[in-house]
Amino acid sequence: MEPFAGYTFGASTVSTYDDNGGYTGGEEKVQGPTAGIGAGYLIDLGNIPFNFGLRYQHNFGNYATNVFSFRISHTFHIGRRSDD
């Protein structure tokens, strides 16, 4: 389990409309404090480690957004530390 917090800078190209249903633009800035939690599991398949993870993130900015994501990643070892 890994909690995290930060600040998000971004934009969305979701169409926006006013109260009367009129088109008002094509891009909205999405920024503000962000917090969430992630969980993962490391599987070592021979000499190839894979990391599987789930993550939930919430942005508390001008447009509240929720993100759920699934991640598969691989670790590359550049050098190994000796036990000496």
mmCIF file of N, CA, C and O in Angstrom:
data_model
loop_
_atom_site.group_PDB
_atom_site.id
_atom_site.type_symbol
_atom_site.label_atom_id
_atom_site.label_comp_id
_atom_site.label_asym_id
_atom_site.label_seq_id
_atom_site.Cartn_x
_atom_site.Cartn_y
_atom_site.Cartn_z
ATOM 1 N N MET A 1 0.845 -1.174 0.000
ATOM 2 C CA MET A 1 0.000 0.000 0.000
ATOM 3 C C MET A 1 0.891 1.238 0.000
ATOM 4 O O MET A 1 1.899 1.281 0.678
ATOM 5 N N GLU A 2 0.474 2.218 -0.784
ATOM 6 C CA GLU A 2 1.267 3.437 -0.883
ATOM 7 C C GLU A 2 0.347 4.652 -1.026
ATOM 8 O O GLU A 2 -0.277 4.838 -2.064
ATOM 9 N N PRO A 3 0.234 5.469 0.010
ATOM 10 C CA PRO A 3 -0.526 6.720 -0.133
ATOM 11 C C PRO A 3 0.344 7.762 -0.836
ATOM 12 O O PRO A 3 1.567 7.693 -0.797
ATOM 13 N N PHE A 4 -0.285 8.717 -1.494
ATOM 14 C CA PHE A 4 0.476 9.787 -2.115
ATOM 15 C C PHE A 4 -0.346 11.068 -2.126
ATOM 16 O O PHE A 4 -1.569 11.048 -2.024
ATOM 17 N N ALA A 5 0.348 12.179 -2.251
ATOM 18 C CA ALA A 5 -0.289 13.490 -2.334
ATOM 19 C C ALA A 5 0.576 14.368 -3.220
ATOM 20 O O ALA A 5 1.784 14.168 -3.320
ATOM 21 N N GLY A 6 -0.064 15.336 -3.879
ATOM 22 C CA GLY A 6 0.683 16.218 -4.760
ATOM 23 C C GLY A 6 -0.211 17.296 -5.325
ATOM 24 O O GLY A 6 -1.282 17.599 -4.782
ATOM 25 N N TYR A 7 0.221 17.865 -6.430
ATOM 26 C CA TYR A 7 -0.520 18.918 -7.099
ATOM 27 C C TYR A 7 -0.573 18.566 -8.580
ATOM 28 O O TYR A 7 0.437 18.195 -9.169
ATOM 29 N N THR A 8 -1.748 18.667 -9.192
ATOM 30 C CA THR A 8 -1.940 18.292 -10.584
ATOM 31 C C THR A 8 -2.060 19.531 -11.466
ATOM 32 O O THR A 8 -2.773 20.469 -11.129
ATOM 33 N N PHE A 9 -1.353 19.496 -12.602
ATOM 34 C CA PHE A 9 -1.488 20.496 -13.658
ATOM 35 C C PHE A 9 -1.959 19.749 -14.891
ATOM 36 O O PHE A 9 -1.371 18.742 -15.265
ATOM 37 N N GLY A 10 -2.996 20.210 -15.555
ATOM 38 C CA GLY A 10 -3.448 19.525 -16.753
ATOM 39 C C GLY A 10 -4.575 20.252 -17.436
ATOM 40 O O GLY A 10 -5.023 21.318 -17.007
ATOM 41 N N ALA A 11 -5.030 19.649 -18.525
ATOM 42 C CA ALA A 11 -6.141 20.209 -19.285
ATOM 43 C C ALA A 11 -6.969 19.068 -19.838
ATOM 44 O O ALA A 11 -6.483 17.963 -20.046
ATOM 45 N N SER A 12 -8.218 19.343 -20.078
ATOM 46 C CA SER A 12 -9.136 18.358 -20.625
ATOM 47 C C SER A 12 -9.747 18.916 -21.904
ATOM 48 O O SER A 12 -10.055 20.103 -22.000
ATOM 49 N N THR A 13 -9.958 18.072 -22.880
ATOM 50 C CA THR A 13 -10.589 18.502 -24.126
ATOM 51 C C THR A 13 -12.061 18.107 -24.161
ATOM 52 O O THR A 13 -12.664 18.054 -25.211
ATOM 53 N N VAL A 14 -12.641 17.861 -23.009
ATOM 54 C CA VAL A 14 -14.057 17.530 -22.917
ATOM 55 C C VAL A 14 -14.870 18.779 -23.219
ATOM 56 O O VAL A 14 -14.586 19.865 -22.711
ATOM 57 N N SER A 15 -15.870 18.647 -24.062
ATOM 58 C CA SER A 15 -16.705 19.797 -24.425
ATOM 59 C C SER A 15 -17.466 20.303 -23.213
ATOM 60 O O SER A 15 -17.939 19.527 -22.389
ATOM 61 N N THR A 16 -17.583 21.624 -23.100
ATOM 62 C CA THR A 16 -18.317 22.239 -21.996
ATOM 63 C C THR A 16 -19.499 23.027 -22.544
ATOM 64 O O THR A 16 -19.445 23.581 -23.645
ATOM 65 N N TYR A 17 -20.543 23.071 -21.770
ATOM 66 C CA TYR A 17 -21.789 23.736 -22.173
ATOM 67 C C TYR A 17 -22.284 24.627 -21.046
ATOM 68 O O TYR A 17 -22.068 24.339 -19.875
ATOM 69 N N ASP A 18 -22.984 25.706 -21.387
ATOM 70 C CA ASP A 18 -23.557 26.579 -20.366
ATOM 71 C C ASP A 18 -24.899 26.026 -19.901
ATOM 72 O O ASP A 18 -25.317 24.946 -20.319
ATOM 73 N N ASP A 19 -25.590 26.762 -19.029
ATOM 74 C CA ASP A 19 -26.858 26.293 -18.459
ATOM 75 C C ASP A 19 -27.953 26.127 -19.510
ATOM 76 O O ASP A 19 -28.886 25.355 -19.320
ATOM 77 N N ASN A 20 -27.844 26.823 -20.622
ATOM 78 C CA ASN A 20 -28.847 26.725 -21.682
ATOM 79 C C ASN A 20 -28.501 25.676 -22.735
ATOM 80 O O ASN A 20 -29.192 25.546 -23.734
ATOM 81 N N GLY A 21 -27.414 24.961 -22.549
ATOM 82 C CA GLY A 21 -27.015 23.922 -23.492
ATOM 83 C C GLY A 21 -26.146 24.423 -24.623
ATOM 84 O O GLY A 21 -25.852 23.687 -25.552
ATOM 85 N N GLY A 22 -25.702 25.666 -24.556
ATOM 86 C CA GLY A 22 -24.833 26.219 -25.591
ATOM 87 C C GLY A 22 -23.384 25.820 -25.372
ATOM 88 O O GLY A 22 -22.910 25.754 -24.251
ATOM 89 N N TYR A 23 -22.698 25.557 -26.469
ATOM 90 C CA TYR A 23 -21.294 25.163 -26.416
ATOM 91 C C TYR A 23 -20.442 26.348 -25.983
ATOM 92 O O TYR A 23 -20.552 27.439 -26.545
ATOM 93 N N THR A 24 -19.571 26.156 -24.972
ATOM 94 C CA THR A 24 -18.773 27.265 -24.452
ATOM 95 C C THR A 24 -17.282 27.097 -24.713
ATOM 96 O O THR A 24 -16.527 28.007 -24.470
ATOM 97 N N GLY A 25 -16.829 25.960 -25.142
ATOM 98 C CA GLY A 25 -15.396 25.789 -25.386
ATOM 99 C C GLY A 25 -15.004 24.335 -25.418
ATOM 100 O O GLY A 25 -15.800 23.447 -25.141
ATOM 101 N N GLY A 26 -13.752 24.102 -25.761
ATOM 102 C CA GLY A 26 -13.293 22.743 -25.909
ATOM 103 C C GLY A 26 -12.198 22.326 -24.962
ATOM 104 O O GLY A 26 -11.766 21.197 -24.993
ATOM 105 N N GLU A 27 -11.701 23.216 -24.114
ATOM 106 C CA GLU A 27 -10.623 22.839 -23.216
ATOM 107 C C GLU A 27 -10.833 23.483 -21.855
ATOM 108 O O GLU A 27 -11.136 24.669 -21.761
ATOM 109 N N GLU A 28 -10.691 22.690 -20.822
ATOM 110 C CA GLU A 28 -10.803 23.177 -19.448
ATOM 111 C C GLU A 28 -9.533 22.817 -18.700
ATOM 112 O O GLU A 28 -9.011 21.720 -18.826
ATOM 113 N N LYS A 29 -9.029 23.754 -17.919
ATOM 114 C CA LYS A 29 -7.860 23.497 -17.074
ATOM 115 C C LYS A 29 -8.295 22.683 -15.867
ATOM 116 O O LYS A 29 -9.288 22.998 -15.222
ATOM 117 N N VAL A 30 -7.567 21.619 -15.605
ATOM 118 C CA VAL A 30 -7.831 20.774 -14.439
ATOM 119 C C VAL A 30 -6.573 20.812 -13.593
ATOM 120 O O VAL A 30 -5.552 20.257 -13.965
ATOM 121 N N GLN A 31 -6.647 21.521 -12.489
ATOM 122 C CA GLN A 31 -5.489 21.604 -11.613
ATOM 123 C C GLN A 31 -5.936 21.762 -10.176
ATOM 124 O O GLN A 31 -7.036 22.219 -9.910
ATOM 125 N N GLY A 32 -5.086 21.325 -9.267
ATOM 126 C CA GLY A 32 -5.378 21.434 -7.857
ATOM 127 C C GLY A 32 -4.710 20.350 -7.056
ATOM 128 O O GLY A 32 -4.010 19.495 -7.602
ATOM 129 N N PRO A 33 -4.914 20.343 -5.754
ATOM 130 C CA PRO A 33 -4.340 19.312 -4.898
ATOM 131 C C PRO A 33 -4.870 17.931 -5.292
ATOM 132 O O PRO A 33 -6.029 17.786 -5.666
ATOM 133 N N THR A 34 -3.996 16.947 -5.199
ATOM 134 C CA THR A 34 -4.337 15.584 -5.572
ATOM 135 C C THR A 34 -3.887 14.634 -4.470
ATOM 136 O O THR A 34 -2.821 14.808 -3.897
ATOM 137 N N ALA A 35 -4.715 13.624 -4.188
ATOM 138 C CA ALA A 35 -4.354 12.601 -3.204
ATOM 139 C C ALA A 35 -4.907 11.261 -3.669
ATOM 140 O O ALA A 35 -5.841 11.203 -4.459
ATOM 141 N N GLY A 36 -4.320 10.212 -3.182
ATOM 142 C CA GLY A 36 -4.802 8.893 -3.559
ATOM 143 C C GLY A 36 -4.047 7.796 -2.844
ATOM 144 O O GLY A 36 -3.240 8.034 -1.951
ATOM 145 N N ILE A 37 -4.329 6.581 -3.289
ATOM 146 C CA ILE A 37 -3.689 5.413 -2.704
ATOM 147 C C ILE A 37 -3.468 4.379 -3.802
ATOM 148 O O ILE A 37 -4.246 4.278 -4.750
ATOM 149 N N GLY A 38 -2.389 3.641 -3.665
ATOM 150 C CA GLY A 38 -2.070 2.601 -4.624
ATOM 151 C C GLY A 38 -1.678 1.327 -3.895
ATOM 152 O O GLY A 38 -1.228 1.348 -2.756
ATOM 153 N N ALA A 39 -1.885 0.222 -4.563
ATOM 154 C CA ALA A 39 -1.488 -1.079 -4.025
ATOM 155 C C ALA A 39 -0.897 -1.889 -5.168
ATOM 156 O O ALA A 39 -1.330 -1.772 -6.317
ATOM 157 N N GLY A 40 0.095 -2.688 -4.856
ATOM 158 C CA GLY A 40 0.739 -3.454 -5.906
ATOM 159 C C GLY A 40 1.334 -4.742 -5.392
ATOM 160 O O GLY A 40 1.380 -4.997 -4.186
ATOM 161 N N TYR A 41 1.790 -5.557 -6.356
ATOM 162 C CA TYR A 41 2.405 -6.829 -6.030
ATOM 163 C C TYR A 41 3.544 -7.065 -6.997
ATOM 164 O O TYR A 41 3.385 -6.897 -8.213
ATOM 165 N N LEU A 42 4.698 -7.475 -6.488
ATOM 166 C CA LEU A 42 5.872 -7.739 -7.300
ATOM 167 C C LEU A 42 6.006 -9.245 -7.505
ATOM 168 O O LEU A 42 6.035 -10.009 -6.532
ATOM 169 N N ILE A 43 6.061 -9.654 -8.762
ATOM 170 C CA ILE A 43 6.216 -11.072 -9.113
ATOM 171 C C ILE A 43 7.539 -11.226 -9.844
ATOM 172 O O ILE A 43 7.812 -10.504 -10.804
ATOM 173 N N ASP A 44 8.357 -12.157 -9.390
ATOM 174 C CA ASP A 44 9.649 -12.410 -10.027
ATOM 175 C C ASP A 44 9.534 -13.676 -10.869
ATOM 176 O O ASP A 44 9.499 -14.781 -10.349
ATOM 177 N N LEU A 45 9.439 -13.509 -12.179
ATOM 178 C CA LEU A 45 9.350 -14.634 -13.112
ATOM 179 C C LEU A 45 10.745 -14.953 -13.618
ATOM 180 O O LEU A 45 11.212 -14.396 -14.604
ATOM 181 N N GLY A 46 11.427 -15.841 -12.916
ATOM 182 C CA GLY A 46 12.822 -16.109 -13.249
ATOM 183 C C GLY A 46 13.673 -14.931 -12.829
ATOM 184 O O GLY A 46 13.752 -14.584 -11.670
ATOM 185 N N ASN A 47 14.321 -14.282 -13.781
ATOM 186 C CA ASN A 47 15.112 -13.078 -13.510
ATOM 187 C C ASN A 47 14.398 -11.821 -13.978
ATOM 188 O O ASN A 47 15.000 -10.761 -14.107
ATOM 189 N N ILE A 48 13.100 -11.912 -14.271
ATOM 190 C CA ILE A 48 12.342 -10.784 -14.805
ATOM 191 C C ILE A 48 11.279 -10.367 -13.794
ATOM 192 O O ILE A 48 10.238 -11.011 -13.683
ATOM 193 N N PRO A 49 11.506 -9.299 -13.029
ATOM 194 C CA PRO A 49 10.503 -8.848 -12.059
ATOM 195 C C PRO A 49 9.416 -7.990 -12.728
ATOM 196 O O PRO A 49 9.718 -7.087 -13.501
ATOM 197 N N PHE A 50 8.160 -8.303 -12.441
ATOM 198 C CA PHE A 50 7.025 -7.526 -12.917
ATOM 199 C C PHE A 50 6.267 -6.975 -11.726
ATOM 200 O O PHE A 50 6.113 -7.638 -10.709
ATOM 201 N N ASN A 51 5.768 -5.748 -11.854
ATOM 202 C CA ASN A 51 5.008 -5.095 -10.806
ATOM 203 C C ASN A 51 3.591 -4.869 -11.324
ATOM 204 O O ASN A 51 3.401 -4.205 -12.345
ATOM 205 N N PHE A 52 2.594 -5.408 -10.638
ATOM 206 C CA PHE A 52 1.190 -5.211 -10.972
ATOM 207 C C PHE A 52 0.595 -4.295 -9.912
ATOM 208 O O PHE A 52 0.806 -4.508 -8.719
ATOM 209 N N GLY A 53 -0.128 -3.272 -10.327
ATOM 210 C CA GLY A 53 -0.646 -2.331 -9.346
ATOM 211 C C GLY A 53 -1.993 -1.745 -9.709
ATOM 212 O O GLY A 53 -2.356 -1.641 -10.879
ATOM 213 N N LEU A 54 -2.743 -1.369 -8.669
ATOM 214 C CA LEU A 54 -4.002 -0.636 -8.801
ATOM 215 C C LEU A 54 -3.817 0.709 -8.110
ATOM 216 O O LEU A 54 -3.123 0.806 -7.096
ATOM 217 N N ARG A 55 -4.473 1.745 -8.656
ATOM 218 C CA ARG A 55 -4.310 3.081 -8.093
ATOM 219 C C ARG A 55 -5.623 3.845 -8.185
ATOM 220 O O ARG A 55 -6.317 3.785 -9.193
ATOM 221 N N TYR A 56 -5.941 4.567 -7.112
ATOM 222 C CA TYR A 56 -7.075 5.490 -7.092
ATOM 223 C C TYR A 56 -6.533 6.882 -6.807
ATOM 224 O O TYR A 56 -5.716 7.067 -5.911
ATOM 225 N N GLN A 57 -6.986 7.866 -7.575
ATOM 226 C CA GLN A 57 -6.508 9.240 -7.424
ATOM 227 C C GLN A 57 -7.688 10.192 -7.496
ATOM 228 O O GLN A 57 -8.566 10.028 -8.330
ATOM 229 N N HIS A 58 -7.713 11.191 -6.612
ATOM 230 C CA HIS A 58 -8.766 12.207 -6.615
ATOM 231 C C HIS A 58 -8.125 13.586 -6.670
ATOM 232 O O HIS A 58 -7.203 13.878 -5.912
ATOM 233 N N ASN A 59 -8.628 14.424 -7.574
ATOM 234 C CA ASN A 59 -8.160 15.797 -7.705
ATOM 235 C C ASN A 59 -9.193 16.705 -7.043
ATOM 236 O O ASN A 59 -10.369 16.667 -7.379
ATOM 237 N N PHE A 60 -8.754 17.524 -6.105
ATOM 238 C CA PHE A 60 -9.641 18.414 -5.351
ATOM 239 C C PHE A 60 -9.687 19.819 -5.945
ATOM 240 O O PHE A 60 -10.070 20.759 -5.285
ATOM 241 N N GLY A 61 -9.269 20.001 -7.188
ATOM 242 C CA GLY A 61 -9.161 21.320 -7.796
ATOM 243 C C GLY A 61 -10.480 21.878 -8.279
ATOM 244 O O GLY A 61 -11.566 21.523 -7.793
ATOM 245 N N ASN A 62 -10.395 22.767 -9.281
ATOM 246 C CA ASN A 62 -11.572 23.455 -9.792
ATOM 247 C C ASN A 62 -12.585 22.488 -10.416
ATOM 248 O O ASN A 62 -13.778 22.755 -10.410
ATOM 249 N N TYR A 63 -12.133 21.374 -10.978
ATOM 250 C CA TYR A 63 -13.009 20.296 -11.444
ATOM 251 C C TYR A 63 -12.580 19.033 -10.714
ATOM 252 O O TYR A 63 -11.476 18.539 -10.927
ATOM 253 N N ALA A 64 -13.437 18.528 -9.845
ATOM 254 C CA ALA A 64 -13.096 17.312 -9.100
ATOM 255 C C ALA A 64 -13.086 16.136 -10.064
ATOM 256 O O ALA A 64 -14.041 15.919 -10.804
ATOM 257 N N THR A 65 -11.985 15.410 -10.109
ATOM 258 C CA THR A 65 -11.869 14.247 -10.980
ATOM 259 C C THR A 65 -11.409 13.052 -10.169
ATOM 260 O O THR A 65 -10.646 13.180 -9.209
ATOM 261 N N ASN A 66 -11.875 11.885 -10.559
ATOM 262 C CA ASN A 66 -11.461 10.615 -9.960
ATOM 263 C C ASN A 66 -10.835 9.769 -11.059
ATOM 264 O O ASN A 66 -11.360 9.700 -12.169
ATOM 265 N N VAL A 67 -9.729 9.110 -10.733
ATOM 266 C CA VAL A 67 -9.039 8.259 -11.697
ATOM 267 C C VAL A 67 -8.768 6.917 -11.034
ATOM 268 O O VAL A 67 -8.216 6.853 -9.930
ATOM 269 N N PHE A 68 -9.157 5.840 -11.709
ATOM 270 C CA PHE A 68 -8.798 4.483 -11.314
ATOM 271 C C PHE A 68 -7.880 3.947 -12.396
ATOM 272 O O PHE A 68 -8.181 4.086 -13.588
ATOM 273 N N SER A 69 -6.775 3.330 -12.028
ATOM 274 C CA SER A 69 -5.855 2.826 -13.043
ATOM 275 C C SER A 69 -5.271 1.481 -12.621
ATOM 276 O O SER A 69 -5.183 1.151 -11.444
ATOM 277 N N PHE A 70 -4.873 0.720 -13.639
ATOM 278 C CA PHE A 70 -4.198 -0.559 -13.470
ATOM 279 C C PHE A 70 -2.858 -0.461 -14.181
ATOM 280 O O PHE A 70 -2.786 0.027 -15.311
ATOM 281 N N ARG A 71 -1.789 -0.896 -13.525
ATOM 282 C CA ARG A 71 -0.451 -0.755 -14.081
ATOM 283 C C ARG A 71 0.277 -2.095 -14.087
ATOM 284 O O ARG A 71 0.211 -2.861 -13.127
ATOM 285 N N ILE A 72 0.974 -2.354 -15.175
ATOM 286 C CA ILE A 72 1.922 -3.456 -15.255
ATOM 287 C C ILE A 72 3.258 -2.837 -15.637
ATOM 288 O O ILE A 72 3.347 -2.140 -16.646
ATOM 289 N N SER A 73 4.273 -3.066 -14.825
ATOM 290 C CA SER A 73 5.578 -2.481 -15.116
ATOM 291 C C SER A 73 6.672 -3.518 -14.933
ATOM 292 O O SER A 73 6.483 -4.557 -14.302
ATOM 293 N N HIS A 74 7.816 -3.224 -15.504
ATOM 294 C CA HIS A 74 8.972 -4.109 -15.455
ATOM 295 C C HIS A 74 10.165 -3.307 -14.966
ATOM 296 O O HIS A 74 10.377 -2.171 -15.400
ATOM 297 N N THR A 75 10.953 -3.895 -14.095
ATOM 298 C CA THR A 75 12.126 -3.234 -13.545
ATOM 299 C C THR A 75 13.367 -3.641 -14.318
ATOM 300 O O THR A 75 13.597 -4.839 -14.532
ATOM 301 N N PHE A 76 14.140 -2.655 -14.750
ATOM 302 C CA PHE A 76 15.417 -2.923 -15.406
ATOM 303 C C PHE A 76 16.530 -2.694 -14.403
ATOM 304 O O PHE A 76 16.605 -1.639 -13.784
ATOM 305 N N HIS A 77 17.406 -3.670 -14.251
ATOM 306 C CA HIS A 77 18.539 -3.552 -13.336
ATOM 307 C C HIS A 77 19.760 -3.104 -14.128
ATOM 308 O O HIS A 77 20.186 -3.786 -15.052
ATOM 309 N N ILE A 78 20.306 -1.960 -13.773
ATOM 310 C CA ILE A 78 21.496 -1.453 -14.452
ATOM 311 C C ILE A 78 22.759 -2.016 -13.798
ATOM 312 O O ILE A 78 23.699 -2.358 -14.455
ATOM 313 N N GLY A 79 22.725 -2.155 -12.517
ATOM 314 C CA GLY A 79 23.852 -2.710 -11.788
ATOM 315 C C GLY A 79 23.371 -3.332 -10.501
ATOM 316 O O GLY A 79 22.328 -2.961 -9.977
ATOM 317 N N ARG A 80 24.095 -4.285 -10.003
ATOM 318 C CA ARG A 80 23.724 -4.937 -8.747
ATOM 319 C C ARG A 80 24.727 -4.554 -7.666
ATOM 320 O O ARG A 80 25.917 -4.468 -7.913
ATOM 321 N N ARG A 81 24.219 -4.371 -6.471
ATOM 322 C CA ARG A 81 25.056 -4.063 -5.324
ATOM 323 C C ARG A 81 25.673 -5.353 -4.805
ATOM 324 O O ARG A 81 24.984 -6.359 -4.647
ATOM 325 N N SER A 82 26.940 -5.343 -4.521
ATOM 326 C CA SER A 82 27.579 -6.544 -3.976
ATOM 327 C C SER A 82 27.330 -6.609 -2.466
ATOM 328 O O SER A 82 27.098 -5.607 -1.806
ATOM 329 N N ASP A 83 27.353 -7.798 -1.924
ATOM 330 C CA ASP A 83 27.088 -8.008 -0.492
ATOM 331 C C ASP A 83 28.357 -7.928 0.349
ATOM 332 O O ASP A 83 28.343 -8.264 1.512
ATOM 333 N N ASP A 84 29.474 -7.509 -0.234
ATOM 334 C CA ASP A 84 30.741 -7.448 0.505
ATOM 335 C C ASP A 84 30.751 -6.382 1.539
ATOM 336 O O ASP A 84 30.367 -5.328 1.501
#
